[in-house]
mmCIF file of C-alpha atoms in Angstrom:
data_model
loop_
_atom_site.group_PDB
_atom_site.id
_atom_site.type_symbol
_atom_site.label_atom_id
_atom_site.label_comp_id
_atom_site.label_asym_id
_atom_site.label_seq_id
_atom_site.Cartn_x
_atom_site.Cartn_y
_atom_site.Cartn_z
ATOM 1 C CA MET A 33 -25.311 -7.347 10.520
ATOM 2 C CA SER A 34 -23.285 -8.801 7.667
ATOM 3 C CA GLU A 35 -24.012 -7.746 4.111
ATOM 4 C CA GLU A 36 -24.598 -10.516 1.556
ATOM 5 C CA LEU A 37 -21.940 -10.347 -1.155
ATOM 6 C CA GLU A 38 -23.195 -11.079 -4.642
ATOM 7 C CA LEU A 39 -20.332 -12.331 -6.791
ATOM 8 C CA THR A 40 -20.360 -11.972 -10.549
ATOM 9 C CA PRO A 41 -19.783 -15.162 -12.607
ATOM 10 C CA GLU A 42 -16.259 -13.927 -13.369
ATOM 11 C CA GLN A 43 -15.536 -13.434 -9.666
ATOM 12 C CA LYS A 44 -16.977 -16.874 -8.820
ATOM 13 C CA LYS A 45 -14.817 -18.534 -11.479
ATOM 14 C CA ALA A 46 -11.716 -16.698 -10.256
ATOM 15 C CA ARG A 47 -12.472 -17.627 -6.639
ATOM 16 C CA ASP A 48 -12.842 -21.310 -7.572
ATOM 17 C CA GLN A 49 -9.491 -21.257 -9.361
ATOM 18 C CA ARG A 50 -7.817 -19.500 -6.424
ATOM 19 C CA SER A 51 -9.329 -22.031 -3.992
ATOM 20 C CA LYS A 52 -7.951 -24.910 -6.052
ATOM 21 C CA ALA A 53 -4.505 -23.268 -6.218
ATOM 22 C CA ILE A 54 -4.479 -22.669 -2.436
ATOM 23 C CA GLY A 55 -5.547 -26.268 -1.804
ATOM 24 C CA LEU A 56 -2.877 -27.682 -4.102
ATOM 25 C CA GLY A 57 -0.257 -25.319 -2.659
ATOM 26 C CA LEU A 58 -1.000 -26.389 0.923
ATOM 27 C CA LEU A 59 -1.070 -30.060 -0.040
ATOM 28 C CA GLY A 60 2.277 -29.608 -1.819
ATOM 29 C CA PHE A 61 3.722 -27.979 1.295
ATOM 30 C CA VAL A 62 2.589 -30.893 3.493
ATOM 31 C CA ILE A 63 4.169 -33.365 1.065
ATOM 32 C CA LEU A 64 7.423 -31.372 0.982
ATOM 33 C CA VAL A 65 7.659 -31.252 4.770
ATOM 34 C CA PHE A 66 6.948 -35.000 4.917
ATOM 35 C CA VAL A 67 9.628 -35.760 2.299
ATOM 36 C CA VAL A 68 12.167 -33.529 4.075
ATOM 37 C CA THR A 69 11.437 -35.249 7.399
ATOM 38 C CA VAL A 70 11.837 -38.726 5.896
ATOM 39 C CA PHE A 71 15.132 -37.921 4.152
ATOM 40 C CA ARG A 72 16.592 -36.103 7.157
ATOM 41 C CA LYS A 73 15.716 -39.095 9.360
ATOM 42 C CA MET A 74 17.325 -41.437 6.821
ATOM 43 C CA GLN A 75 20.473 -39.291 6.829
ATOM 44 C CA GLU A 76 20.614 -39.274 10.626
ATOM 45 C CA MET A 77 20.185 -43.048 10.745
ATOM 46 C CA GLY A 78 22.890 -43.466 8.096
ATOM 47 C CA LEU A 79 25.292 -41.307 10.100
ATOM 48 C CA GLU A 80 24.534 -43.198 13.303
ATOM 49 C CA SER A 81 25.139 -46.592 11.715
ATOM 50 C CA ALA A 82 28.356 -45.318 10.069
ATOM 51 C CA GLY A 83 29.589 -43.853 13.373
ATOM 52 C CA MET B 2 3.704 3.799 2.042
ATOM 53 C CA THR B 3 3.364 4.420 -1.628
ATOM 54 C CA ASP B 4 0.297 5.832 -3.243
ATOM 55 C CA LEU B 5 -1.288 4.430 -6.356
ATOM 56 C CA THR B 6 -1.983 7.473 -8.465
ATOM 57 C CA ASN B 7 -2.089 6.173 -12.008
ATOM 58 C CA ASN B 8 -3.654 2.877 -11.090
ATOM 59 C CA GLN B 9 -6.663 1.584 -12.919
ATOM 60 C CA ALA B 10 -9.645 0.892 -10.657
ATOM 61 C CA VAL B 11 -9.059 -2.315 -8.716
ATOM 62 C CA GLN B 12 -11.524 -5.002 -9.722
ATOM 63 C CA PRO B 13 -12.035 -6.987 -6.510
ATOM 64 C CA GLY B 14 -12.106 -10.741 -6.638
ATOM 65 C CA VAL B 15 -11.005 -11.284 -10.249
ATOM 66 C CA ALA B 16 -7.393 -12.281 -9.551
ATOM 67 C CA LEU B 17 -6.473 -15.652 -11.029
ATOM 68 C CA PRO B 18 -3.698 -17.952 -9.747
ATOM 69 C CA SER B 19 -1.661 -16.879 -12.786
ATOM 70 C CA ASP B 20 -1.754 -13.268 -11.518
ATOM 71 C CA PHE B 21 -0.199 -14.411 -8.250
ATOM 72 C CA VAL B 22 2.426 -16.341 -10.207
ATOM 73 C CA ALA B 23 3.194 -13.113 -12.120
ATOM 74 C CA LEU B 24 3.793 -11.404 -8.744
ATOM 75 C CA LEU B 25 6.718 -13.780 -8.220
ATOM 76 C CA LYS B 26 8.577 -12.371 -11.267
ATOM 77 C CA PRO B 27 9.134 -15.793 -12.879
ATOM 78 C CA ARG B 28 11.902 -14.594 -15.205
ATOM 79 C CA VAL B 29 13.949 -13.201 -12.310
ATOM 80 C CA MET B 30 13.157 -16.394 -10.397
ATOM 81 C CA SER B 31 14.632 -18.514 -13.180
ATOM 82 C CA LEU B 32 17.956 -16.673 -12.823
ATOM 83 C CA VAL B 33 17.800 -17.101 -9.032
ATOM 84 C CA VAL B 34 17.123 -20.833 -9.399
ATOM 85 C CA PHE B 35 19.891 -21.285 -11.922
ATOM 86 C CA THR B 36 22.609 -19.401 -10.021
ATOM 87 C CA ALA B 37 21.604 -20.978 -6.691
ATOM 88 C CA LEU B 38 21.766 -24.411 -8.304
ATOM 89 C CA VAL B 39 25.265 -23.676 -9.596
ATOM 90 C CA GLY B 40 26.346 -22.559 -6.112
ATOM 91 C CA LEU B 41 24.913 -25.736 -4.615
ATOM 92 C CA VAL B 42 26.458 -28.062 -7.214
ATOM 93 C CA ALA B 43 29.876 -26.352 -7.311
ATOM 94 C CA ALA B 44 30.212 -26.321 -3.507
ATOM 95 C CA PRO B 45 32.422 -29.012 -1.982
ATOM 96 C CA GLY B 46 29.651 -30.366 0.276
ATOM 97 C CA VAL B 47 27.546 -33.414 -0.502
ATOM 98 C CA MET B 48 23.774 -33.165 -0.306
ATOM 99 C CA HIS B 49 21.050 -35.713 -0.949
ATOM 100 C CA PRO B 50 19.581 -34.909 -4.398
ATOM 101 C CA VAL B 51 16.006 -34.778 -3.072
ATOM 102 C CA LEU B 52 16.924 -32.386 -0.265
ATOM 103 C CA ALA B 53 18.975 -30.361 -2.769
ATOM 104 C CA MET B 54 15.954 -30.045 -5.076
ATOM 105 C CA ILE B 55 13.714 -28.964 -2.210
ATOM 106 C CA SER B 56 16.368 -26.453 -1.120
ATOM 107 C CA ILE B 57 16.480 -24.954 -4.615
ATOM 108 C CA PHE B 58 12.675 -24.809 -4.614
ATOM 109 C CA ALA B 59 12.769 -22.977 -1.270
ATOM 110 C CA ILE B 60 15.323 -20.466 -2.606
ATOM 111 C CA ALA B 61 13.121 -19.939 -5.697
ATOM 112 C CA LEU B 62 10.121 -19.371 -3.453
ATOM 113 C CA GLY B 63 12.103 -16.856 -1.408
ATOM 114 C CA GLY B 64 13.126 -15.034 -4.591
ATOM 115 C CA GLY B 65 9.486 -14.978 -5.686
ATOM 116 C CA ALA B 66 8.397 -13.664 -2.290
ATOM 117 C CA ALA B 67 10.903 -10.816 -2.602
ATOM 118 C CA GLY B 68 9.485 -10.076 -6.074
ATOM 119 C CA ALA B 69 5.919 -9.934 -4.721
ATOM 120 C CA LEU B 70 6.944 -7.600 -1.894
ATOM 121 C CA ASN B 71 8.802 -5.424 -4.418
ATOM 122 C CA MET B 72 5.665 -5.194 -6.565
ATOM 123 C CA TRP B 73 3.620 -4.323 -3.464
ATOM 124 C CA PHE B 74 5.927 -1.424 -2.623
ATOM 125 C CA ASP B 75 6.593 -0.218 -6.180
ATOM 126 C CA ALA B 76 2.991 -0.367 -7.443
ATOM 127 C CA ASP B 77 2.875 3.422 -7.907
ATOM 128 C CA ILE B 78 5.973 3.637 -10.107
ATOM 129 C CA ASP B 79 5.117 0.401 -11.928
ATOM 130 C CA ALA B 80 1.885 2.097 -13.027
ATOM 131 C CA LYS B 81 3.876 4.930 -14.629
ATOM 132 C CA MET B 82 6.240 2.799 -16.676
ATOM 133 C CA GLN B 83 5.364 1.153 -19.992
ATOM 134 C CA ARG B 84 7.525 -1.845 -19.121
ATOM 135 C CA THR B 85 5.697 -2.566 -15.851
ATOM 136 C CA CYS B 86 2.202 -1.040 -16.113
ATOM 137 C CA ARG B 87 0.623 -4.390 -17.016
ATOM 138 C CA ARG B 88 1.794 -6.046 -13.794
ATOM 139 C CA PRO B 89 -1.088 -7.432 -11.667
ATOM 140 C CA ILE B 90 -1.297 -4.551 -9.140
ATOM 141 C CA PRO B 91 -1.161 -1.548 -11.518
ATOM 142 C CA ALA B 92 -3.474 -3.422 -13.904
ATOM 143 C CA GLY B 93 -6.008 -3.605 -11.066
ATOM 144 C CA ARG B 94 -6.226 -7.396 -10.856
ATOM 145 C CA ILE B 95 -4.613 -7.795 -7.431
ATOM 146 C CA GLU B 96 -5.016 -5.484 -4.435
ATOM 147 C CA ARG B 97 -1.808 -4.211 -2.851
ATOM 148 C CA ASN B 98 -2.547 -5.656 0.585
ATOM 149 C CA ASP B 99 -3.147 -9.080 -0.962
ATOM 150 C CA ALA B 100 0.291 -8.888 -2.609
ATOM 151 C CA LEU B 101 1.828 -7.886 0.729
ATOM 152 C CA ALA B 102 0.203 -10.802 2.573
ATOM 153 C CA PHE B 103 1.182 -13.210 -0.216
ATOM 154 C CA GLY B 104 4.811 -11.996 -0.201
ATOM 155 C CA LEU B 105 5.142 -12.181 3.588
ATOM 156 C CA PHE B 106 3.558 -15.643 3.740
ATOM 157 C CA LEU B 107 5.864 -17.005 1.047
ATOM 158 C CA SER B 108 8.891 -15.418 2.765
ATOM 159 C CA PHE B 109 8.163 -17.325 5.986
ATOM 160 C CA VAL B 110 7.409 -20.578 4.168
ATOM 161 C CA SER B 111 10.553 -20.404 2.016
ATOM 162 C CA VAL B 112 12.873 -19.658 4.948
ATOM 163 C CA LEU B 113 11.377 -22.410 7.115
ATOM 164 C CA LEU B 114 11.509 -24.913 4.259
ATOM 165 C CA LEU B 115 15.164 -24.138 3.488
ATOM 166 C CA GLY B 116 16.010 -24.428 7.183
ATOM 167 C CA ALA B 117 14.380 -27.864 7.316
ATOM 168 C CA ALA B 118 15.757 -29.168 4.006
ATOM 169 C CA ALA B 119 19.307 -27.783 4.257
ATOM 170 C CA ASN B 120 20.402 -25.860 7.349
ATOM 171 C CA TYR B 121 19.483 -22.736 9.281
ATOM 172 C CA PHE B 122 22.566 -20.818 8.180
ATOM 173 C CA ALA B 123 21.356 -20.961 4.578
ATOM 174 C CA ALA B 124 17.816 -20.144 5.752
ATOM 175 C CA LEU B 125 19.049 -17.092 7.641
ATOM 176 C CA PHE B 126 20.931 -15.983 4.547
ATOM 177 C CA LEU B 127 17.781 -16.358 2.436
ATOM 178 C CA ALA B 128 15.825 -14.272 4.959
ATOM 179 C CA PHE B 129 18.548 -11.611 4.822
ATOM 180 C CA THR B 130 18.429 -11.616 1.010
ATOM 181 C CA ILE B 131 14.660 -11.007 1.010
ATOM 182 C CA PHE B 132 15.157 -8.223 3.568
ATOM 183 C CA PHE B 133 17.982 -6.702 1.497
ATOM 184 C CA TYR B 134 15.965 -6.703 -1.733
ATOM 185 C CA VAL B 135 12.759 -5.345 -0.220
ATOM 186 C CA VAL B 136 13.978 -2.961 2.488
ATOM 187 C CA ILE B 137 17.487 -1.901 1.432
ATOM 188 C CA TYR B 138 16.951 -1.859 -2.347
ATOM 189 C CA SER B 139 13.218 -1.275 -3.003
ATOM 190 C CA MET B 140 12.420 0.973 -0.039
ATOM 191 C CA GLY B 141 15.810 2.550 0.559
ATOM 192 C CA LEU B 142 17.906 2.884 -2.564
ATOM 193 C CA LYS B 143 15.760 2.598 -5.670
ATOM 194 C CA ARG B 144 14.134 6.036 -5.497
ATOM 195 C CA ARG B 145 17.035 7.865 -3.857
ATOM 196 C CA THR B 146 20.327 7.253 -5.635
ATOM 197 C CA PRO B 147 21.681 6.429 -9.090
ATOM 198 C CA GLN B 148 23.801 3.810 -7.301
ATOM 199 C CA ASN B 149 20.536 1.947 -6.592
ATOM 200 C CA ILE B 150 21.243 -1.084 -8.726
ATOM 201 C CA VAL B 151 24.974 -1.102 -7.897
ATOM 202 C CA ILE B 152 24.352 -1.666 -4.178
ATOM 203 C CA GLY B 153 20.970 -3.333 -4.667
ATOM 204 C CA GLY B 154 22.618 -5.729 -7.096
ATOM 205 C CA ALA B 155 23.932 -7.599 -4.057
ATOM 206 C CA ALA B 156 20.436 -9.044 -3.544
ATOM 207 C CA GLY B 157 20.566 -10.680 -6.969
ATOM 208 C CA ALA B 158 24.117 -11.866 -6.335
ATOM 209 C CA PHE B 159 23.360 -13.717 -3.079
ATOM 210 C CA PRO B 160 21.570 -16.831 -4.516
ATOM 211 C CA PRO B 161 24.743 -18.779 -5.472
ATOM 212 C CA MET B 162 26.042 -18.117 -1.954
ATOM 213 C CA ILE B 163 22.764 -19.387 -0.496
ATOM 214 C CA GLY B 164 23.070 -22.521 -2.647
ATOM 215 C CA TRP B 165 26.668 -22.916 -1.477
ATOM 216 C CA ALA B 166 25.610 -22.452 2.161
ATOM 217 C CA ALA B 167 22.806 -25.006 1.711
ATOM 218 C CA ALA B 168 25.347 -27.623 0.602
ATOM 219 C CA THR B 169 28.134 -26.849 3.057
ATOM 220 C CA GLY B 170 26.666 -24.892 5.980
ATOM 221 C CA SER B 171 29.207 -22.125 5.317
ATOM 222 C CA PHE B 172 30.956 -20.413 2.408
ATOM 223 C CA ASP B 173 34.489 -19.766 1.242
ATOM 224 C CA ALA B 174 36.316 -17.497 -1.201
ATOM 225 C CA ASN B 175 34.929 -19.338 -4.244
ATOM 226 C CA ALA B 176 31.368 -18.633 -3.077
ATOM 227 C CA LEU B 177 32.322 -14.982 -2.673
ATOM 228 C CA LEU B 178 33.747 -15.068 -6.191
ATOM 229 C CA LEU B 179 30.411 -16.223 -7.621
ATOM 230 C CA PHE B 180 28.744 -13.423 -5.664
ATOM 231 C CA ALA B 181 31.239 -10.848 -6.974
ATOM 232 C CA ILE B 182 30.741 -11.894 -10.600
ATOM 233 C CA ILE B 183 26.967 -11.316 -10.439
ATOM 234 C CA PHE B 184 27.461 -8.166 -8.362
ATOM 235 C CA LEU B 185 29.722 -6.597 -11.005
ATOM 236 C CA TRP B 186 27.542 -7.920 -13.830
ATOM 237 C CA THR B 187 24.423 -6.130 -12.563
ATOM 238 C CA PRO B 188 25.327 -2.473 -13.370
ATOM 239 C CA PRO B 189 26.184 -2.942 -17.074
ATOM 240 C CA HIS B 190 23.141 -5.215 -17.435
ATOM 241 C CA PHE B 191 20.636 -2.746 -15.965
ATOM 242 C CA TRP B 192 22.276 0.420 -17.274
ATOM 243 C CA ALA B 193 22.131 -0.971 -20.821
ATOM 244 C CA LEU B 194 18.375 -1.346 -20.299
ATOM 245 C CA ALA B 195 18.133 2.087 -18.668
ATOM 246 C CA LEU B 196 19.871 3.706 -21.658
ATOM 247 C CA TYR B 197 17.180 2.730 -24.128
ATOM 248 C CA LYS B 198 14.340 2.960 -21.556
ATOM 249 C CA ARG B 199 15.594 6.230 -20.155
ATOM 250 C CA SER B 200 12.342 8.169 -20.722
ATOM 251 C CA ASP B 201 10.384 5.422 -18.966
ATOM 252 C CA TYR B 202 12.539 5.695 -15.843
ATOM 253 C CA ALA B 203 12.492 9.507 -15.998
ATOM 254 C CA ALA B 204 8.672 9.515 -16.202
ATOM 255 C CA ALA B 205 8.485 7.345 -13.079
ATOM 256 C CA GLY B 206 11.019 9.552 -11.257
ATOM 257 C CA ILE B 207 13.504 6.729 -10.689
ATOM 258 C CA PRO B 208 17.043 8.144 -10.489
ATOM 259 C CA MET B 209 18.684 5.625 -12.810
ATOM 260 C CA MET B 210 22.208 6.510 -13.899
ATOM 261 C CA PRO B 211 21.295 7.802 -17.413
ATOM 262 C CA VAL B 212 18.543 10.000 -15.927
ATOM 263 C CA VAL B 213 20.762 11.563 -13.241
ATOM 264 C CA LYS B 214 24.283 11.577 -14.689
ATOM 265 C CA GLY B 215 23.452 11.479 -18.383
ATOM 266 C CA ALA B 216 23.931 8.910 -21.102
ATOM 267 C CA ALA B 217 27.623 9.664 -21.792
ATOM 268 C CA SER B 218 28.651 9.068 -18.175
ATOM 269 C CA THR B 219 26.566 5.872 -18.081
ATOM 270 C CA ARG B 220 28.268 4.547 -21.226
ATOM 271 C CA VAL B 221 31.693 5.069 -19.598
ATOM 272 C CA GLN B 222 30.579 3.324 -16.408
ATOM 273 C CA ILE B 223 29.125 0.424 -18.398
ATOM 274 C CA LEU B 224 32.512 -0.053 -20.025
ATOM 275 C CA VAL B 225 34.348 0.071 -16.690
ATOM 276 C CA TYR B 226 32.043 -2.500 -15.087
ATOM 277 C CA ALA B 227 32.187 -4.672 -18.227
ATOM 278 C CA LEU B 228 35.992 -4.696 -17.924
ATOM 279 C CA LEU B 229 35.756 -5.604 -14.238
ATOM 280 C CA VAL B 230 33.199 -8.386 -14.648
ATOM 281 C CA THR B 231 34.855 -10.010 -17.651
ATOM 282 C CA THR B 232 38.230 -9.948 -15.851
ATOM 283 C CA LEU B 233 36.752 -11.387 -12.676
ATOM 284 C CA GLY B 234 34.873 -13.912 -14.805
ATOM 285 C CA VAL B 235 38.188 -15.598 -15.628
ATOM 286 C CA VAL B 236 39.451 -15.739 -12.024
ATOM 287 C CA PRO B 237 37.660 -19.041 -11.096
ATOM 288 C CA VAL B 238 40.165 -20.743 -13.400
ATOM 289 C CA PHE B 239 42.949 -19.609 -11.055
ATOM 290 C CA THR B 240 41.124 -20.570 -7.858
ATOM 291 C CA GLY B 241 40.363 -24.064 -9.169
ATOM 292 C CA LEU B 242 36.598 -23.512 -9.248
ATOM 293 C CA GLY B 243 36.529 -23.508 -13.052
ATOM 294 C CA GLY B 244 38.251 -26.019 -15.307
ATOM 295 C CA ALA B 245 39.150 -26.093 -19.009
ATOM 296 C CA LEU B 246 35.573 -25.712 -20.287
ATOM 297 C CA TYR B 247 34.934 -22.817 -17.943
ATOM 298 C CA GLY B 248 38.207 -21.178 -18.940
ATOM 299 C CA ALA B 249 37.385 -21.320 -22.654
ATOM 300 C CA VAL B 250 33.798 -20.174 -22.145
ATOM 301 C CA SER B 251 34.731 -17.283 -19.858
ATOM 302 C CA LEU B 252 37.334 -16.002 -22.320
ATOM 303 C CA LEU B 253 35.094 -16.226 -25.383
ATOM 304 C CA SER B 254 31.888 -14.904 -23.814
ATOM 305 C CA GLY B 255 33.843 -12.278 -21.871
ATOM 306 C CA GLY B 256 35.406 -11.080 -25.109
ATOM 307 C CA LEU B 257 32.004 -10.729 -26.746
ATOM 308 C CA PHE B 258 30.582 -8.971 -23.667
ATOM 309 C CA LEU B 259 33.470 -6.508 -23.791
ATOM 310 C CA PHE B 260 33.033 -5.961 -27.535
ATOM 311 C CA LEU B 261 29.339 -5.124 -27.069
ATOM 312 C CA ALA B 262 30.169 -2.799 -24.165
ATOM 313 C CA VAL B 263 32.749 -0.973 -26.310
ATOM 314 C CA ARG B 264 30.122 -0.648 -29.061
ATOM 315 C CA VAL B 265 27.743 0.992 -26.570
ATOM 316 C CA PHE B 266 30.575 3.212 -25.297
ATOM 317 C CA LEU B 267 31.297 4.456 -28.826
ATOM 318 C CA SER B 268 27.616 4.940 -29.634
ATOM 319 C CA ARG B 269 25.131 7.656 -28.774
ATOM 320 C CA ALA B 270 22.800 5.312 -26.875
ATOM 321 C CA GLY B 271 20.454 7.158 -24.546
ATOM 322 C CA ASP B 272 21.366 10.638 -25.840
ATOM 323 C CA ASP B 273 18.695 13.249 -26.468
ATOM 324 C CA PRO B 274 18.357 13.357 -30.255
ATOM 325 C CA GLY B 275 18.841 16.747 -31.814
ATOM 326 C CA PRO B 276 16.499 18.220 -34.423
ATOM 327 C CA GLY B 277 18.179 16.478 -37.388
ATOM 328 C CA GLN B 278 17.203 13.107 -38.854
ATOM 329 C CA ALA B 279 20.861 12.026 -38.960
ATOM 330 C CA GLU B 280 21.235 12.603 -35.209
ATOM 331 C CA LEU B 281 18.052 10.679 -34.466
ATOM 332 C CA TYR B 282 19.412 7.801 -36.557
ATOM 333 C CA GLN B 283 22.672 7.764 -34.550
ATOM 334 C CA VAL B 284 20.811 7.654 -31.226
ATOM 335 C CA LYS B 285 18.519 4.865 -32.437
ATOM 336 C CA LYS B 286 21.555 2.931 -33.636
ATOM 337 C CA GLY B 287 23.124 3.413 -30.204
ATOM 338 C CA ASP B 288 19.941 2.230 -28.514
ATOM 339 C CA ARG B 289 20.137 -0.936 -30.598
ATOM 340 C CA ALA B 290 23.690 -1.461 -29.346
ATOM 341 C CA ALA B 291 22.451 -1.045 -25.757
ATOM 342 C CA ARG B 292 19.639 -3.516 -26.460
ATOM 343 C CA ASP B 293 22.183 -6.040 -27.796
ATOM 344 C CA LEU B 294 24.348 -5.633 -24.711
ATOM 345 C CA PHE B 295 21.338 -6.064 -22.412
ATOM 346 C CA ALA B 296 20.257 -9.239 -24.215
ATOM 347 C CA PHE B 297 23.763 -10.714 -24.338
ATOM 348 C CA SER B 298 24.488 -9.894 -20.697
ATOM 349 C CA ILE B 299 21.748 -12.364 -19.671
ATOM 350 C CA MET B 300 23.249 -14.955 -22.003
ATOM 351 C CA TYR B 301 26.737 -14.245 -20.591
ATOM 352 C CA LEU B 302 25.700 -15.114 -17.054
ATOM 353 C CA PHE B 303 23.889 -18.257 -18.195
ATOM 354 C CA ILE B 304 26.892 -19.413 -20.257
ATOM 355 C CA LEU B 305 29.378 -18.708 -17.476
ATOM 356 C CA PHE B 306 27.390 -20.407 -14.729
ATOM 357 C CA GLY B 307 26.251 -23.105 -17.167
ATOM 358 C CA ALA B 308 29.887 -24.095 -17.732
ATOM 359 C CA LEU B 309 30.387 -24.490 -13.966
ATOM 360 C CA LEU B 310 27.193 -26.537 -13.749
ATOM 361 C CA VAL B 311 28.344 -28.862 -16.536
ATOM 362 C CA GLU B 312 31.819 -29.298 -15.049
ATOM 363 C CA HIS B 313 30.715 -29.903 -11.455
ATOM 364 C CA GLY B 314 27.343 -31.523 -12.187
ATOM 365 C CA THR B 315 28.773 -34.209 -14.486
ATOM 366 C CA GLY B 316 31.777 -34.912 -12.305
ATOM 367 C CA ASN B 317 34.167 -33.759 -15.032
ATOM 368 C CA HIS B 318 35.666 -30.961 -13.043
ATOM 369 C CA SER B 319 39.390 -30.835 -12.674
ATOM 370 C CA PRO B 320 41.327 -27.681 -11.866
ATOM 371 C CA LEU B 321 43.860 -26.529 -14.440
ATOM 372 C CA PRO B 322 47.601 -26.414 -13.661
ATOM 373 C CA ILE B 323 47.314 -22.604 -13.615
ATOM 374 C CA ALA B 324 45.022 -22.729 -10.547
ATOM 375 C CA PHE B 325 47.727 -21.193 -8.379
ATOM 376 C CA LEU B 326 45.219 -19.591 -6.004
ATOM 377 C CA GLN B 327 43.696 -22.936 -5.112
ATOM 378 C CA GLY B 328 45.982 -23.532 -2.165
ATOM 379 C CA LEU B 329 45.078 -20.174 -0.667
ATOM 380 C CA ILE B 330 41.330 -20.922 -0.532
#
């Protein structure tokens, strides 16, 4: 049996802000990994064409 | 595990994103970012600017993760000190286990990101730095020995080497020189703070030098380390790492650093005031001198590394004719 948790308005507001921050953080991480992958690939291709 | 004795009651679920940002110790992070950037820019390797920026971000994240893990472990003593009692865990806004999970998660993310953006040698070095700060310094040294910040200072001195490793995949004597400057800078910086915050550290039971060996001994050691760091601060001119601007800046700022250290040495900073008003005045005057040294020491590091950043970052770096050690590196 799970107990229903009643959040206070302050807790709800804080949770919403944390959720947004987690969402933005994860999205930022995906973008960073994408950017790193693109630039590393470009570097590799540049090295190959130079060699 | 540490026990939170003086903690206010934890209020579950009220932590804001800004509380988690505070866990990262943003002010310490700014120094980490700055010194790592200097290491990366001054290194002989060439890195794509976008990958360099992401690498610096990863190093900053790693520094923040170490800060969060430090706050997780030190929550009990943070609660006892005026300087730290308003941090998110002792203030009851973040639960300790949440800080632990946050710190561990960011550690993994930062190391992986640095490995992907730069190379895995730099990533390994970042992982070691986090380990050194959390396990060697926070868990091992901080509560056991007055040499805590001398040895633990290595953790704060690694970032320029990580930046260097990110750019080159290795490091040389110049990278070690940057490390050594911050390493020798750390004791006078923290002991100046510990002199005028001595009662705070004593209340928390942290064996800082003024608490264990007394204020007089600490003032002598501050002077010795100030001499060492200001001397070493000039050496990059001889290895070719620093040019004319760096040479001038290191001499001038080093001279001022030394002057402030001598002022602390001659003062009664950190002493127990006697019953008389005149004695109390002398100690307070000494504490002001220690405060000045603490404040300027931060400036000193920024000026010194800033000069390297300007020289190398703008492409205006040229070794001076006196760089006789250049051929040996």
